[in-house]
Amino acid sequence: MACRLLLADDHELVRKNLREIIEIKTDCVIVCEAKDGLQAVRLAKEFEPDIALVDISMPGLDGLDAARQIHKESPQIKILILTMHDAGPLLVKMRAVGVQGYLLKSDAPKGLPLAINSLLRDQPFFGVSGSEQLRPEKT
């Protein structure tokens, strides 16, 4: 059975490009698309996807607040945050609100299929820089 995915980004062109990557390189089906955080929360509750792919910067409700609400209402939905900026300091906050993965938009063509597969195997995905930043410091 194909993975069901919610795609949330406020830019239509970005959603179109992500949709192409997802349709070509994964076994996921996009069941709904949101153009802002409030719509993402509502659609996650309505469609109950396996994964919510959420842009961190959206109008109405940003990606972290949307992730917090989605996780609170439907903790079984795996949340993958997508951003164009290195999220270094936000990684701990992402984990605290229930995010299981993070990916730079620039890494999406190759990284998105890897991230989706990791989440489907119940393994977090925070890319190389994210994983390194989540490790405890050596003493």
CSV table of N, CA and C in Angstrom, one decimal:
chain,number,residue,atom,x,y,z
A,1,MET,N,0.8,-1.2,0.0
A,1,MET,CA,0.0,0.0,0.0
A,1,MET,C,0.9,1.3,0.0
A,2,ALA,N,0.5,2.2,-0.8
A,2,ALA,CA,1.3,3.4,-1.0
A,2,ALA,C,1.2,4.3,0.3
A,3,CYS,N,2.3,5.0,0.6
A,3,CYS,CA,2.3,5.9,1.7
A,3,CYS,C,1.4,7.1,1.3
A,4,ARG,N,0.7,7.6,2.2
A,4,ARG,CA,-0.2,8.8,2.0
A,4,ARG,C,0.5,10.0,2.6
A,5,LEU,N,0.5,11.1,1.8
A,5,LEU,CA,1.3,12.3,2.2
A,5,LEU,C,0.5,13.6,2.0
A,6,LEU,N,0.7,14.4,3.0
A,6,LEU,CA,0.2,15.8,3.0
A,6,LEU,C,1.3,16.7,2.6
A,7,LEU,N,1.1,17.6,1.6
A,7,LEU,CA,2.2,18.5,1.2
A,7,LEU,C,1.8,19.9,1.5
A,8,ALA,N,2.6,20.6,2.3
A,8,ALA,CA,2.2,21.9,2.8
A,8,ALA,C,3.3,22.9,2.5
A,9,ASP,N,3.1,23.8,1.6
A,9,ASP,CA,4.0,24.9,1.3
A,9,ASP,C,3.2,26.1,0.7
A,10,ASP,N,3.6,27.3,1.0
A,10,ASP,CA,2.8,28.4,0.5
A,10,ASP,C,3.1,28.8,-0.9
A,11,HIS,N,4.1,28.2,-1.5
A,11,HIS,CA,4.4,28.5,-2.9
A,11,HIS,C,4.0,27.4,-3.8
A,12,GLU,N,3.1,27.7,-4.8
A,12,GLU,CA,2.6,26.7,-5.7
A,12,GLU,C,3.7,26.1,-6.5
A,13,LEU,N,4.7,26.9,-7.0
A,13,LEU,CA,5.8,26.3,-7.8
A,13,LEU,C,6.6,25.3,-7.0
A,14,VAL,N,6.8,25.6,-5.7
A,14,VAL,CA,7.5,24.6,-4.8
A,14,VAL,C,6.7,23.3,-4.7
A,15,ARG,N,5.4,23.5,-4.4
A,15,ARG,CA,4.6,22.3,-4.3
A,15,ARG,C,4.6,21.5,-5.6
A,16,LYS,N,4.6,22.1,-6.7
A,16,LYS,CA,4.6,21.4,-8.0
A,16,LYS,C,5.9,20.6,-8.1
A,17,ASN,N,7.0,21.3,-7.8
A,17,ASN,CA,8.3,20.6,-7.9
A,17,ASN,C,8.4,19.4,-6.9
A,18,LEU,N,8.0,19.6,-5.7
A,18,LEU,CA,8.0,18.6,-4.7
A,18,LEU,C,7.1,17.4,-5.1
A,19,ARG,N,5.9,17.7,-5.7
A,19,ARG,CA,5.0,16.7,-6.1
A,19,ARG,C,5.6,15.8,-7.2
A,20,GLU,N,6.4,16.4,-8.1
A,20,GLU,CA,7.1,15.7,-9.2
A,20,GLU,C,8.1,14.7,-8.6
A,21,ILE,N,8.9,15.2,-7.6
A,21,ILE,CA,9.9,14.4,-7.0
A,21,ILE,C,9.2,13.2,-6.3
A,22,ILE,N,8.2,13.5,-5.5
A,22,ILE,CA,7.5,12.5,-4.7
A,22,ILE,C,6.8,11.5,-5.6
A,23,GLU,N,6.2,11.9,-6.7
A,23,GLU,CA,5.5,11.0,-7.6
A,23,GLU,C,6.5,10.1,-8.4
A,24,ILE,N,7.7,10.6,-8.7
A,24,ILE,CA,8.7,9.9,-9.5
A,24,ILE,C,9.6,9.0,-8.7
A,25,LYS,N,10.0,9.5,-7.5
A,25,LYS,CA,11.0,8.8,-6.7
A,25,LYS,C,10.5,8.1,-5.5
A,26,THR,N,9.2,8.1,-5.2
A,26,THR,CA,8.8,7.5,-4.0
A,26,THR,C,7.5,6.7,-4.3
A,27,ASP,N,7.1,5.9,-3.3
A,27,ASP,CA,5.8,5.1,-3.4
A,27,ASP,C,4.7,5.9,-2.7
A,28,CYS,N,4.8,7.2,-2.5
A,28,CYS,CA,3.8,8.0,-1.9
A,28,CYS,C,2.8,8.5,-2.8
A,29,VAL,N,1.6,8.7,-2.3
A,29,VAL,CA,0.5,9.4,-3.0
A,29,VAL,C,0.2,10.7,-2.2
A,30,ILE,N,0.2,11.8,-2.9
A,30,ILE,CA,-0.2,13.0,-2.2
A,30,ILE,C,-1.7,13.1,-2.1
A,31,VAL,N,-2.2,13.0,-0.9
A,31,VAL,CA,-3.7,13.0,-0.7
A,31,VAL,C,-4.3,14.4,-0.5
A,32,CYS,N,-3.4,15.4,-0.2
A,32,CYS,CA,-3.9,16.7,0.0
A,32,CYS,C,-2.7,17.7,0.0
A,33,GLU,N,-3.0,18.9,-0.4
A,33,GLU,CA,-2.0,20.0,-0.4
A,33,GLU,C,-2.6,21.2,0.4
A,34,ALA,N,-1.7,21.8,1.1
A,34,ALA,CA,-2.0,23.0,1.9
A,34,ALA,C,-1.1,24.2,1.5
A,35,LYS,N,-1.7,25.4,1.5
A,35,LYS,CA,-0.9,26.6,1.2
A,35,LYS,C,-0.6,27.4,2.4
A,36,ASP,N,-1.0,27.0,3.6
A,36,ASP,CA,-0.6,27.7,4.8
A,36,ASP,C,-0.7,26.7,6.0
A,37,GLY,N,-0.2,27.1,7.1
A,37,GLY,CA,-0.2,26.2,8.3
A,37,GLY,C,-1.6,25.8,8.8
A,38,LEU,N,-2.5,26.7,8.9
A,38,LEU,CA,-3.8,26.4,9.4
A,38,LEU,C,-4.5,25.4,8.5
A,39,GLN,N,-4.4,25.5,7.2
A,39,GLN,CA,-4.9,24.5,6.3
A,39,GLN,C,-4.3,23.2,6.4
A,40,ALA,N,-3.0,23.2,6.7
A,40,ALA,CA,-2.2,21.9,6.9
A,40,ALA,C,-2.8,21.2,8.1
A,41,VAL,N,-3.0,21.9,9.2
A,41,VAL,CA,-3.5,21.2,10.4
A,41,VAL,C,-4.9,20.7,10.1
A,42,ARG,N,-5.8,21.4,9.5
A,42,ARG,CA,-7.1,21.0,9.2
A,42,ARG,C,-7.1,19.7,8.2
A,43,LEU,N,-6.3,19.8,7.2
A,43,LEU,CA,-6.2,18.7,6.2
A,43,LEU,C,-5.6,17.4,6.9
A,44,ALA,N,-4.6,17.6,7.8
A,44,ALA,CA,-4.0,16.5,8.4
A,44,ALA,C,-5.1,15.7,9.2
A,45,LYS,N,-5.9,16.5,9.9
A,45,LYS,CA,-7.0,15.9,10.7
A,45,LYS,C,-8.0,15.2,9.8
A,46,GLU,N,-8.3,15.8,8.7
A,46,GLU,CA,-9.3,15.2,7.8
A,46,GLU,C,-8.8,14.0,7.0
A,47,PHE,N,-7.6,14.1,6.5
A,47,PHE,CA,-7.1,13.0,5.6
A,47,PHE,C,-6.2,12.0,6.3
A,48,GLU,N,-5.7,12.3,7.5
A,48,GLU,CA,-4.9,11.4,8.3
A,48,GLU,C,-3.8,10.7,7.4
A,49,PRO,N,-2.9,11.6,6.8
A,49,PRO,CA,-1.8,11.0,6.0
A,49,PRO,C,-0.8,10.3,6.9
A,50,ASP,N,0.1,9.5,6.2
A,50,ASP,CA,1.2,8.8,7.0
A,50,ASP,C,2.3,9.8,7.3
A,51,ILE,N,2.5,10.8,6.3
A,51,ILE,CA,3.5,11.8,6.5
A,51,ILE,C,3.0,13.1,6.1
A,52,ALA,N,3.4,14.1,6.9
A,52,ALA,CA,3.1,15.5,6.6
A,52,ALA,C,4.4,16.2,6.3
A,53,LEU,N,4.5,16.7,5.0
A,53,LEU,CA,5.7,17.4,4.6
A,53,LEU,C,5.4,18.9,4.7
A,54,VAL,N,6.0,19.6,5.6
A,54,VAL,CA,5.6,20.9,6.0
A,54,VAL,C,6.7,21.9,5.9
A,55,ASP,N,6.5,23.0,5.1
A,55,ASP,CA,7.4,24.1,5.0
A,55,ASP,C,7.5,24.8,6.4
A,56,ILE,N,8.6,25.2,6.8
A,56,ILE,CA,8.7,25.9,8.1
A,56,ILE,C,8.2,27.3,8.1
A,57,SER,N,8.3,28.0,6.9
A,57,SER,CA,7.8,29.4,6.8
A,57,SER,C,6.6,29.5,6.0
A,58,MET,N,5.4,29.6,6.7
A,58,MET,CA,4.2,29.7,6.0
A,58,MET,C,3.3,30.8,6.7
A,59,PRO,N,2.4,31.4,5.9
A,59,PRO,CA,1.5,32.4,6.5
A,59,PRO,C,0.5,31.8,7.4
A,60,GLY,N,-0.1,32.6,8.3
A,60,GLY,CA,-1.2,32.1,9.1
A,60,GLY,C,-0.7,31.3,10.4
A,61,LEU,N,0.0,30.3,10.1
A,61,LEU,CA,0.6,29.5,11.2
A,61,LEU,C,1.9,28.9,10.6
A,62,ASP,N,3.0,29.2,11.3
A,62,ASP,CA,4.3,28.7,10.7
A,62,ASP,C,4.4,27.1,10.8
A,63,GLY,N,5.3,26.6,10.2
A,63,GLY,CA,5.5,25.1,10.1
A,63,GLY,C,5.7,24.5,11.5
A,64,LEU,N,6.4,25.1,12.4
A,64,LEU,CA,6.6,24.5,13.7
A,64,LEU,C,5.3,24.5,14.5
A,65,ASP,N,4.6,25.6,14.4
A,65,ASP,CA,3.3,25.6,15.2
A,65,ASP,C,2.3,24.6,14.5
A,66,ALA,N,2.3,24.5,13.2
A,66,ALA,CA,1.5,23.5,12.5
A,66,ALA,C,1.9,22.1,12.9
A,67,ALA,N,3.2,21.8,13.0
A,67,ALA,CA,3.7,20.5,13.4
A,67,ALA,C,3.3,20.2,14.8
A,68,ARG,N,3.4,21.2,15.7
A,68,ARG,CA,2.9,21.0,17.1
A,68,ARG,C,1.5,20.5,17.1
A,69,GLN,N,0.6,21.2,16.4
A,69,GLN,CA,-0.8,20.9,16.4
A,69,GLN,C,-1.1,19.6,15.8
A,70,ILE,N,-0.5,19.3,14.6
A,70,ILE,CA,-0.7,18.0,14.0
A,70,ILE,C,-0.2,16.9,14.9
A,71,HIS,N,0.9,17.0,15.5
A,71,HIS,CA,1.4,16.0,16.4
A,71,HIS,C,0.5,15.8,17.6
A,72,LYS,N,0.0,16.8,18.1
A,72,LYS,CA,-0.9,16.8,19.3
A,72,LYS,C,-2.2,16.0,18.9
A,73,GLU,N,-2.8,16.4,17.8
A,73,GLU,CA,-4.1,15.8,17.4
A,73,GLU,C,-3.9,14.4,16.8
A,74,SER,N,-2.8,14.2,16.1
A,74,SER,CA,-2.6,12.9,15.4
A,74,SER,C,-1.2,12.5,15.5
A,75,PRO,N,-0.7,12.0,16.7
A,75,PRO,CA,0.7,11.6,16.9
A,75,PRO,C,1.2,10.5,15.9
A,76,GLN,N,0.3,9.8,15.3
A,76,GLN,CA,0.8,8.8,14.4
A,76,GLN,C,1.3,9.3,13.0
A,77,ILE,N,1.0,10.6,12.7
A,77,ILE,CA,1.4,11.2,11.5
A,77,ILE,C,2.9,11.6,11.7
A,78,LYS,N,3.7,11.2,10.8
A,78,LYS,CA,5.2,11.5,10.8
A,78,LYS,C,5.3,12.9,10.1
A,79,ILE,N,6.1,13.8,10.8
A,79,ILE,CA,6.2,15.1,10.3
A,79,ILE,C,7.6,15.4,9.8
A,80,LEU,N,7.7,15.8,8.5
A,80,LEU,CA,9.0,16.2,7.9
A,80,LEU,C,9.0,17.7,7.6
A,81,ILE,N,9.9,18.4,8.2
A,81,ILE,CA,10.0,19.9,8.0
A,81,ILE,C,10.9,20.1,6.8
A,82,LEU,N,10.5,21.0,6.0
A,82,LEU,CA,11.2,21.4,4.8
A,82,LEU,C,11.5,22.9,4.9
A,83,THR,N,12.8,23.3,4.6
A,83,THR,CA,13.1,24.7,4.7
A,83,THR,C,14.2,25.0,3.8
A,84,MET,N,14.4,26.3,3.5
A,84,MET,CA,15.5,26.7,2.6
A,84,MET,C,16.7,27.2,3.4
A,85,HIS,N,16.5,27.3,4.7
A,85,HIS,CA,17.6,27.8,5.6
A,85,HIS,C,18.1,26.7,6.5
A,86,ASP,N,19.3,26.7,6.8
A,86,ASP,CA,19.9,25.7,7.8
A,86,ASP,C,19.2,25.9,9.1
A,87,ALA,N,18.6,24.9,9.7
A,87,ALA,CA,17.8,25.0,10.9
A,87,ALA,C,18.5,24.8,12.2
A,88,GLY,N,19.8,24.8,12.1
A,88,GLY,CA,20.7,24.5,13.3
A,88,GLY,C,20.0,24.7,14.7
A,89,PRO,N,19.8,25.9,15.1
A,89,PRO,CA,19.3,26.2,16.5
A,89,PRO,C,17.8,25.7,16.6
A,90,LEU,N,17.1,25.5,15.5
A,90,LEU,CA,15.7,25.0,15.6
A,90,LEU,C,15.5,23.5,15.8
A,91,LEU,N,16.6,22.8,15.6
A,91,LEU,CA,16.5,21.3,15.6
A,91,LEU,C,15.9,20.8,16.9
A,92,VAL,N,16.4,21.3,18.0
A,92,VAL,CA,15.9,20.8,19.3
A,92,VAL,C,14.4,21.2,19.5
A,93,LYS,N,14.1,22.4,19.0
A,93,LYS,CA,12.7,22.8,19.1
A,93,LYS,C,11.8,21.9,18.2
A,94,MET,N,12.3,21.6,17.0
A,94,MET,CA,11.6,20.7,16.1
A,94,MET,C,11.3,19.4,16.8
A,95,ARG,N,12.3,18.8,17.4
A,95,ARG,CA,12.1,17.5,18.1
A,95,ARG,C,11.1,17.6,19.2
A,96,ALA,N,11.1,18.8,19.9
A,96,ALA,CA,10.2,19.0,21.0
A,96,ALA,C,8.8,19.0,20.6
A,97,VAL,N,8.5,19.5,19.4
A,97,VAL,CA,7.1,19.6,18.9
A,97,VAL,C,6.6,18.3,18.2
A,98,GLY,N,7.5,17.3,18.0
A,98,GLY,CA,7.1,16.1,17.4
A,98,GLY,C,7.6,15.9,16.0
A,99,VAL,N,8.5,16.7,15.5
A,99,VAL,CA,9.0,16.6,14.1
A,99,VAL,C,10.0,15.4,14.1
A,100,GLN,N,9.8,14.5,13.1
A,100,GLN,CA,10.7,13.4,13.0
A,100,GLN,C,11.8,13.5,11.9
A,101,GLY,N,11.6,14.6,11.1
A,101,GLY,CA,12.6,14.8,10.0
A,101,GLY,C,12.7,16.3,9.6
A,102,TYR,N,13.8,16.6,9.0
A,102,TYR,CA,14.1,17.9,8.5
A,102,TYR,C,15.0,17.8,7.3
A,103,LEU,N,14.7,18.6,6.3
A,103,LEU,CA,15.4,18.6,5.0
A,103,LEU,C,15.5,20.0,4.4
A,104,LEU,N,16.6,20.3,3.9
A,104,LEU,CA,16.8,21.6,3.2
A,104,LEU,C,16.1,21.4,1.8
A,105,LYS,N,15.4,22.5,1.4
A,105,LYS,CA,14.8,22.4,0.1
A,105,LYS,C,15.8,22.2,-1.0
A,106,SER,N,17.0,22.7,-0.9
A,106,SER,CA,18.1,22.5,-1.9
A,106,SER,C,18.5,21.0,-2.0
A,107,ASP,N,18.2,20.2,-0.9
A,107,ASP,CA,18.6,18.8,-0.9
A,107,ASP,C,17.4,17.9,-1.3
A,108,ALA,N,16.3,18.5,-1.6
A,108,ALA,CA,15.0,17.7,-1.8
A,108,ALA,C,15.1,16.8,-3.0
A,109,PRO,N,15.8,17.1,-4.1
A,109,PRO,CA,15.8,16.2,-5.2
A,109,PRO,C,16.4,14.8,-4.9
A,110,LYS,N,17.4,14.8,-4.1
A,110,LYS,CA,18.0,13.5,-3.7
A,110,LYS,C,17.6,13.1,-2.3
A,111,GLY,N,17.5,14.1,-1.4
A,111,GLY,CA,17.2,13.8,0.0
A,111,GLY,C,15.8,13.4,0.4
A,112,LEU,N,14.8,14.0,-0.4
A,112,LEU,CA,13.4,13.7,-0.1
A,112,LEU,C,13.0,12.2,-0.1
A,113,PRO,N,13.4,11.5,-1.1
A,113,PRO,CA,13.1,10.0,-1.0
A,113,PRO,C,13.8,9.3,0.2
A,114,LEU,N,15.0,9.7,0.5
A,114,LEU,CA,15.7,9.1,1.7
A,114,LEU,C,15.0,9.5,2.9
A,115,ALA,N,14.6,10.7,3.1
A,115,ALA,CA,13.9,11.2,4.3
A,115,ALA,C,12.5,10.5,4.4
A,116,ILE,N,11.8,10.4,3.4
A,116,ILE,CA,10.5,9.7,3.4
A,116,ILE,C,10.7,8.2,3.8
A,117,ASN,N,11.6,7.5,3.2
A,117,ASN,CA,11.8,6.1,3.5
A,117,ASN,C,12.3,6.0,5.0
A,118,SER,N,13.1,6.9,5.5
A,118,SER,CA,13.5,6.8,6.9
A,118,SER,C,12.3,6.9,7.8
A,119,LEU,N,11.5,7.9,7.6
A,119,LEU,CA,10.3,8.1,8.4
A,119,LEU,C,9.4,6.9,8.4
A,120,LEU,N,9.2,6.3,7.2
A,120,LEU,CA,8.3,5.2,7.1
A,120,LEU,C,8.9,4.0,7.8
A,121,ARG,N,10.2,3.9,8.0
A,121,ARG,CA,10.8,2.9,8.8
A,121,ARG,C,10.9,3.3,10.3
A,122,ASP,N,10.2,4.3,10.7
A,122,ASP,CA,10.3,4.8,12.1
A,122,ASP,C,11.6,5.3,12.5
A,123,GLN,N,12.4,5.8,11.5
A,123,GLN,CA,13.8,6.3,11.8
A,123,GLN,C,13.8,7.8,11.6
A,124,PRO,N,14.2,8.6,12.5
A,124,PRO,CA,14.3,10.1,12.2
A,124,PRO,C,15.3,10.4,11.1
A,125,PHE,N,15.0,11.5,10.5
A,125,PHE,CA,15.9,11.9,9.4
A,125,PHE,C,16.2,13.4,9.6
A,126,PHE,N,17.4,13.7,9.9
A,126,PHE,CA,17.8,15.1,10.1
A,126,PHE,C,19.0,15.5,9.2
A,127,GLY,N,19.3,14.8,8.2
A,127,GLY,CA,20.4,15.1,7.3
A,127,GLY,C,21.7,15.0,8.0
A,128,VAL,N,22.8,15.2,7.4
A,128,VAL,CA,24.1,15.1,8.0
A,128,VAL,C,24.3,16.2,9.0
A,129,SER,N,24.1,17.4,8.6
A,129,SER,CA,24.3,18.5,9.6
A,129,SER,C,23.3,18.4,10.8
A,130,GLY,N,22.1,18.1,10.5
A,130,GLY,CA,21.1,18.0,11.6
A,130,GLY,C,21.5,16.9,12.6
A,131,SER,N,21.9,15.7,12.1
A,131,SER,CA,22.2,14.6,12.9
A,131,SER,C,23.4,15.0,13.8
A,132,GLU,N,24.4,15.7,13.2
A,132,GLU,CA,25.6,16.0,14.0
A,132,GLU,C,25.2,17.0,15.1
A,133,GLN,N,24.3,17.9,14.8
A,133,GLN,CA,23.9,18.9,15.8
A,133,GLN,C,23.1,18.3,16.9
A,134,LEU,N,22.5,17.2,16.7
A,134,LEU,CA,21.7,16.6,17.7
A,134,LEU,C,22.5,15.7,18.6
A,135,ARG,N,23.7,15.4,18.2
A,135,ARG,CA,24.6,14.5,19.1
A,135,ARG,C,25.1,15.3,20.3
A,136,PRO,N,25.2,14.6,21.4
A,136,PRO,CA,25.8,15.3,22.6
A,136,PRO,C,27.2,15.7,22.3
A,137,GLU,N,27.7,16.8,22.9
A,137,GLU,CA,29.0,17.2,22.7
A,137,GLU,C,30.0,16.3,23.4
A,138,LYS,N,31.2,16.1,22.7
A,138,LYS,CA,32.2,15.2,23.3
A,138,LYS,C,32.9,16.0,24.4
A,139,THR,N,33.3,15.3,25.5
A,139,THR,CA,34.0,16.0,26.6
A,139,THR,C,35.4,15.5,26.7
